[in-house]
JSON list of C-alpha atoms in Angstrom, two decimals:
[
{"chain": "A", "resi": 27, "resn": "MET", "atom": "CA", "xyz": [16.44, 20.18, -105.84]},
{"chain": "A", "resi": 28, "resn": "LYS", "atom": "CA", "xyz": [14.14, 21.84, -103.28]},
{"chain": "A", "resi": 29, "resn": "ARG", "atom": "CA", "xyz": [17.22, 22.95, -101.29]},
{"chain": "A", "resi": 30, "resn": "ILE", "atom": "CA", "xyz": [18.69, 24.60, -104.37]},
{"chain": "A", "resi": 31, "resn": "LEU", "atom": "CA", "xyz": [15.47, 26.41, -105.18]},
{"chain": "A", "resi": 32, "resn": "THR", "atom": "CA", "xyz": [14.99, 27.53, -101.59]},
{"chain": "A", "resi": 33, "resn": "THR", "atom": "CA", "xyz": [18.52, 28.85, -101.35]},
{"chain": "A", "resi": 34, "resn": "THR", "atom": "CA", "xyz": [18.18, 30.62, -104.70]},
{"chain": "A", "resi": 35, "resn": "VAL", "atom": "CA", "xyz": [14.94, 32.29, -103.58]},
{"chain": "A", "resi": 36, "resn": "VAL", "atom": "CA", "xyz": [16.54, 33.44, -100.33]},
{"chain": "A", "resi": 37, "resn": "LEU", "atom": "CA", "xyz": [19.54, 34.91, -102.14]},
{"chain": "A", "resi": 38, "resn": "ALA", "atom": "CA", "xyz": [17.24, 36.61, -104.66]},
{"chain": "A", "resi": 39, "resn": "LEU", "atom": "CA", "xyz": [15.22, 38.17, -101.86]},
{"chain": "A", "resi": 40, "resn": "PHE", "atom": "CA", "xyz": [18.39, 39.74, -100.48]},
{"chain": "A", "resi": 41, "resn": "ALA", "atom": "CA", "xyz": [19.65, 40.84, -103.89]},
{"chain": "A", "resi": 42, "resn": "GLY", "atom": "CA", "xyz": [16.54, 42.91, -104.73]},
{"chain": "A", "resi": 43, "resn": "PRO", "atom": "CA", "xyz": [16.69, 45.27, -101.74]},
{"chain": "A", "resi": 44, "resn": "LEU", "atom": "CA", "xyz": [20.48, 45.56, -102.01]},
{"chain": "A", "resi": 45, "resn": "ALA", "atom": "CA", "xyz": [20.24, 46.60, -105.65]},
{"chain": "A", "resi": 46, "resn": "ALA", "atom": "CA", "xyz": [17.59, 49.17, -104.74]},
{"chain": "A", "resi": 47, "resn": "GLN", "atom": "CA", "xyz": [19.93, 50.63, -102.11]},
{"chain": "A", "resi": 48, "resn": "GLY", "atom": "CA", "xyz": [22.74, 50.92, -104.66]},
{"chain": "A", "resi": 49, "resn": "HIS", "atom": "CA", "xyz": [24.92, 48.28, -102.99]},
{"chain": "A", "resi": 50, "resn": "MET", "atom": "CA", "xyz": [25.32, 46.33, -106.21]},
{"chain": "A", "resi": 51, "resn": "ALA", "atom": "CA", "xyz": [27.08, 49.28, -107.82]},
{"chain": "A", "resi": 52, "resn": "THR", "atom": "CA", "xyz": [30.04, 49.28, -105.42]},
{"chain": "A", "resi": 53, "resn": "ALA", "atom": "CA", "xyz": [33.34, 48.90, -107.22]},
{"chain": "A", "resi": 54, "resn": "GLY", "atom": "CA", "xyz": [34.87, 46.28, -104.93]},
{"chain": "A", "resi": 55, "resn": "ASN", "atom": "CA", "xyz": [38.54, 45.44, -104.80]},
{"chain": "A", "resi": 56, "resn": "GLU", "atom": "CA", "xyz": [40.63, 42.83, -106.59]},
{"chain": "A", "resi": 57, "resn": "VAL", "atom": "CA", "xyz": [41.76, 40.06, -104.24]},
{"chain": "A", "resi": 58, "resn": "THR", "atom": "CA", "xyz": [43.40, 36.66, -104.22]},
{"chain": "A", "resi": 59, "resn": "ILE", "atom": "CA", "xyz": [42.18, 34.31, -101.50]},
{"chain": "A", "resi": 60, "resn": "THR", "atom": "CA", "xyz": [43.14, 30.80, -100.55]},
{"chain": "A", "resi": 61, "resn": "GLY", "atom": "CA", "xyz": [40.68, 28.55, -98.78]},
{"chain": "A", "resi": 62, "resn": "GLN", "atom": "CA", "xyz": [38.48, 25.48, -98.78]},
{"chain": "A", "resi": 63, "resn": "VAL", "atom": "CA", "xyz": [35.43, 25.08, -101.02]},
{"chain": "A", "resi": 64, "resn": "ILE", "atom": "CA", "xyz": [32.48, 24.40, -98.71]},
{"chain": "A", "resi": 65, "resn": "ASP", "atom": "CA", "xyz": [28.78, 23.64, -98.94]},
{"chain": "A", "resi": 66, "resn": "LEU", "atom": "CA", "xyz": [27.33, 26.81, -97.40]},
{"chain": "A", "resi": 67, "resn": "ASN", "atom": "CA", "xyz": [24.30, 25.09, -95.86]},
{"chain": "A", "resi": 68, "resn": "CYS", "atom": "CA", "xyz": [26.05, 22.09, -94.34]},
{"chain": "A", "resi": 69, "resn": "HIS", "atom": "CA", "xyz": [28.98, 24.15, -93.07]},
{"chain": "A", "resi": 70, "resn": "THR", "atom": "CA", "xyz": [26.95, 26.94, -91.48]},
{"chain": "A", "resi": 71, "resn": "THR", "atom": "CA", "xyz": [24.10, 24.87, -90.03]},
{"chain": "A", "resi": 72, "resn": "ASN", "atom": "CA", "xyz": [25.70, 21.53, -89.21]},
{"chain": "A", "resi": 73, "resn": "GLY", "atom": "CA", "xyz": [29.44, 22.18, -89.24]},
{"chain": "A", "resi": 74, "resn": "ALA", "atom": "CA", "xyz": [29.54, 19.29, -91.71]},
{"chain": "A", "resi": 75, "resn": "SER", "atom": "CA", "xyz": [31.91, 18.70, -94.59]},
{"chain": "A", "resi": 76, "resn": "GLY", "atom": "CA", "xyz": [32.78, 15.93, -97.02]},
{"chain": "A", "resi": 77, "resn": "PRO", "atom": "CA", "xyz": [30.09, 14.48, -99.29]},
{"chain": "A", "resi": 78, "resn": "CYS", "atom": "CA", "xyz": [27.64, 17.14, -98.15]},
{"chain": "A", "resi": 79, "resn": "ALA", "atom": "CA", "xyz": [29.35, 19.63, -100.45]},
{"chain": "A", "resi": 80, "resn": "LYS", "atom": "CA", "xyz": [28.33, 17.61, -103.50]},
{"chain": "A", "resi": 81, "resn": "ALA", "atom": "CA", "xyz": [24.58, 17.74, -102.78]},
{"chain": "A", "resi": 82, "resn": "GLY", "atom": "CA", "xyz": [23.89, 20.70, -105.10]},
{"chain": "A", "resi": 83, "resn": "VAL", "atom": "CA", "xyz": [23.63, 23.40, -102.44]},
{"chain": "A", "resi": 84, "resn": "PRO", "atom": "CA", "xyz": [25.45, 26.68, -103.19]},
{"chain": "A", "resi": 85, "resn": "LEU", "atom": "CA", "xyz": [29.17, 26.49, -102.56]},
{"chain": "A", "resi": 86, "resn": "GLY", "atom": "CA", "xyz": [31.37, 29.07, -100.89]},
{"chain": "A", "resi": 87, "resn": "ILE", "atom": "CA", "xyz": [35.01, 29.57, -99.98]},
{"chain": "A", "resi": 88, "resn": "LEU", "atom": "CA", "xyz": [36.20, 29.35, -96.39]},
{"chain": "A", "resi": 89, "resn": "ALA", "atom": "CA", "xyz": [39.36, 31.47, -96.46]},
{"chain": "A", "resi": 90, "resn": "SER", "atom": "CA", "xyz": [42.39, 30.76, -94.31]},
{"chain": "A", "resi": 91, "resn": "ASP", "atom": "CA", "xyz": [41.37, 33.69, -92.04]},
{"chain": "A", "resi": 92, "resn": "SER", "atom": "CA", "xyz": [37.93, 32.01, -91.43]},
{"chain": "A", "resi": 93, "resn": "THR", "atom": "CA", "xyz": [36.04, 34.47, -93.65]},
{"chain": "A", "resi": 94, "resn": "ILE", "atom": "CA", "xyz": [33.36, 32.85, -95.83]},
{"chain": "A", "resi": 95, "resn": "TYR", "atom": "CA", "xyz": [33.08, 34.25, -99.35]},
{"chain": "A", "resi": 96, "resn": "VAL", "atom": "CA", "xyz": [29.94, 33.71, -101.42]},
{"chain": "A", "resi": 97, "resn": "PRO", "atom": "CA", "xyz": [30.58, 33.54, -105.18]},
{"chain": "A", "resi": 98, "resn": "VAL", "atom": "CA", "xyz": [28.36, 35.94, -107.14]},
{"chain": "A", "resi": 99, "resn": "SER", "atom": "CA", "xyz": [27.90, 37.11, -110.69]},
{"chain": "A", "resi": 100, "resn": "SER", "atom": "CA", "xyz": [27.02, 40.48, -112.17]},
{"chain": "A", "resi": 101, "resn": "LYS", "atom": "CA", "xyz": [24.44, 38.63, -114.30]},
{"chain": "A", "resi": 102, "resn": "PRO", "atom": "CA", "xyz": [21.11, 37.86, -112.57]},
{"chain": "A", "resi": 103, "resn": "GLY", "atom": "CA", "xyz": [20.35, 34.14, -112.35]},
{"chain": "A", "resi": 104, "resn": "ASP", "atom": "CA", "xyz": [23.94, 33.11, -113.11]},
{"chain": "A", "resi": 105, "resn": "PRO", "atom": "CA", "xyz": [24.76, 30.32, -110.61]},
{"chain": "A", "resi": 106, "resn": "GLN", "atom": "CA", "xyz": [28.42, 30.02, -109.67]},
{"chain": "A", "resi": 107, "resn": "ASN", "atom": "CA", "xyz": [28.61, 26.39, -108.45]},
{"chain": "A", "resi": 108, "resn": "SER", "atom": "CA", "xyz": [30.01, 25.22, -111.78]},
{"chain": "A", "resi": 109, "resn": "LYS", "atom": "CA", "xyz": [33.20, 27.19, -111.08]},
{"chain": "A", "resi": 110, "resn": "LEU", "atom": "CA", "xyz": [33.76, 25.42, -107.76]},
{"chain": "A", "resi": 111, "resn": "GLU", "atom": "CA", "xyz": [32.12, 21.95, -107.96]},
{"chain": "A", "resi": 112, "resn": "LYS", "atom": "CA", "xyz": [35.22, 20.04, -109.04]},
{"chain": "A", "resi": 113, "resn": "TYR", "atom": "CA", "xyz": [37.08, 21.51, -106.06]},
{"chain": "A", "resi": 114, "resn": "ALA", "atom": "CA", "xyz": [34.40, 20.62, -103.45]},
{"chain": "A", "resi": 115, "resn": "GLU", "atom": "CA", "xyz": [36.04, 20.27, -100.02]},
{"chain": "A", "resi": 116, "resn": "GLY", "atom": "CA", "xyz": [39.43, 20.95, -101.60]},
{"chain": "A", "resi": 117, "resn": "LYS", "atom": "CA", "xyz": [41.78, 23.89, -101.18]},
{"chain": "A", "resi": 118, "resn": "VAL", "atom": "CA", "xyz": [41.72, 26.56, -103.88]},
{"chain": "A", "resi": 119, "resn": "THR", "atom": "CA", "xyz": [43.27, 29.87, -104.77]},
{"chain": "A", "resi": 120, "resn": "VAL", "atom": "CA", "xyz": [40.72, 32.29, -106.21]},
{"chain": "A", "resi": 121, "resn": "THR", "atom": "CA", "xyz": [41.15, 35.72, -107.75]},
{"chain": "A", "resi": 122, "resn": "GLY", "atom": "CA", "xyz": [38.27, 38.07, -108.26]},
{"chain": "A", "resi": 123, "resn": "THR", "atom": "CA", "xyz": [36.39, 41.15, -107.14]},
{"chain": "A", "resi": 124, "resn": "HIS", "atom": "CA", "xyz": [35.55, 41.26, -103.43]},
{"chain": "A", "resi": 125, "resn": "ARG", "atom": "CA", "xyz": [32.64, 43.25, -102.05]},
{"chain": "A", "resi": 126, "resn": "PHE", "atom": "CA", "xyz": [31.36, 43.50, -98.48]},
{"chain": "A", "resi": 127, "resn": "VAL", "atom": "CA", "xyz": [27.64, 44.21, -98.60]},
{"chain": "A", "resi": 128, "resn": "SER", "atom": "CA", "xyz": [25.30, 44.17, -95.59]},
{"chain": "A", "resi": 129, "resn": "GLY", "atom": "CA", "xyz": [27.62, 41.90, -93.61]},
{"chain": "A", "resi": 130, "resn": "LEU", "atom": "CA", "xyz": [28.20, 39.46, -96.47]},
{"chain": "A", "resi": 131, "resn": "HIS", "atom": "CA", "xyz": [31.56, 38.88, -98.18]},
{"chain": "A", "resi": 132, "resn": "THR", "atom": "CA", "xyz": [31.09, 38.16, -101.89]},
{"chain": "A", "resi": 133, "resn": "ILE", "atom": "CA", "xyz": [33.55, 37.40, -104.64]},
{"chain": "A", "resi": 134, "resn": "GLN", "atom": "CA", "xyz": [33.01, 37.64, -108.37]},
{"chain": "A", "resi": 135, "resn": "ILE", "atom": "CA", "xyz": [35.35, 34.87, -109.48]},
{"chain": "A", "resi": 136, "resn": "LYS", "atom": "CA", "xyz": [37.82, 35.51, -112.29]},
{"chain": "A", "resi": 137, "resn": "THR", "atom": "CA", "xyz": [40.15, 32.53, -111.79]},
{"chain": "A", "resi": 138, "resn": "VAL", "atom": "CA", "xyz": [40.14, 29.44, -109.60]},
{"chain": "A", "resi": 139, "resn": "ALA", "atom": "CA", "xyz": [42.82, 26.79, -109.25]},
{"chain": "A", "resi": 140, "resn": "THR", "atom": "CA", "xyz": [43.90, 24.09, -106.85]},
{"chain": "A", "resi": 141, "resn": "ALA", "atom": "CA", "xyz": [45.96, 25.65, -104.06]},
{"chain": "A", "resi": 142, "resn": "THR", "atom": "CA", "xyz": [49.57, 24.65, -103.90]}
]
């Protein structure tokens, strides 16, 4: 639980300044990506996968081109893990709105399904 709260606080700290700079208002572009659902902490700090992704840490999508997408919502405090949890460590195809803000790829998920 502490990891979730810490990660949420860190993401919130970044979101405030970005909103003030007008980055949150960017239109973005509609995309479809295919990749693996990963635990952002375990993947980026330990290179780990597997059960680590089910520990409650924010999930992301590692696309086939090695880009990591962080799921976001236009609603403050709207966690996105519920959209990806059942696919943890699996391959998915996701459609949504992509934005590249301050070096971070984000995706506002519209649909998610098991990749074929």
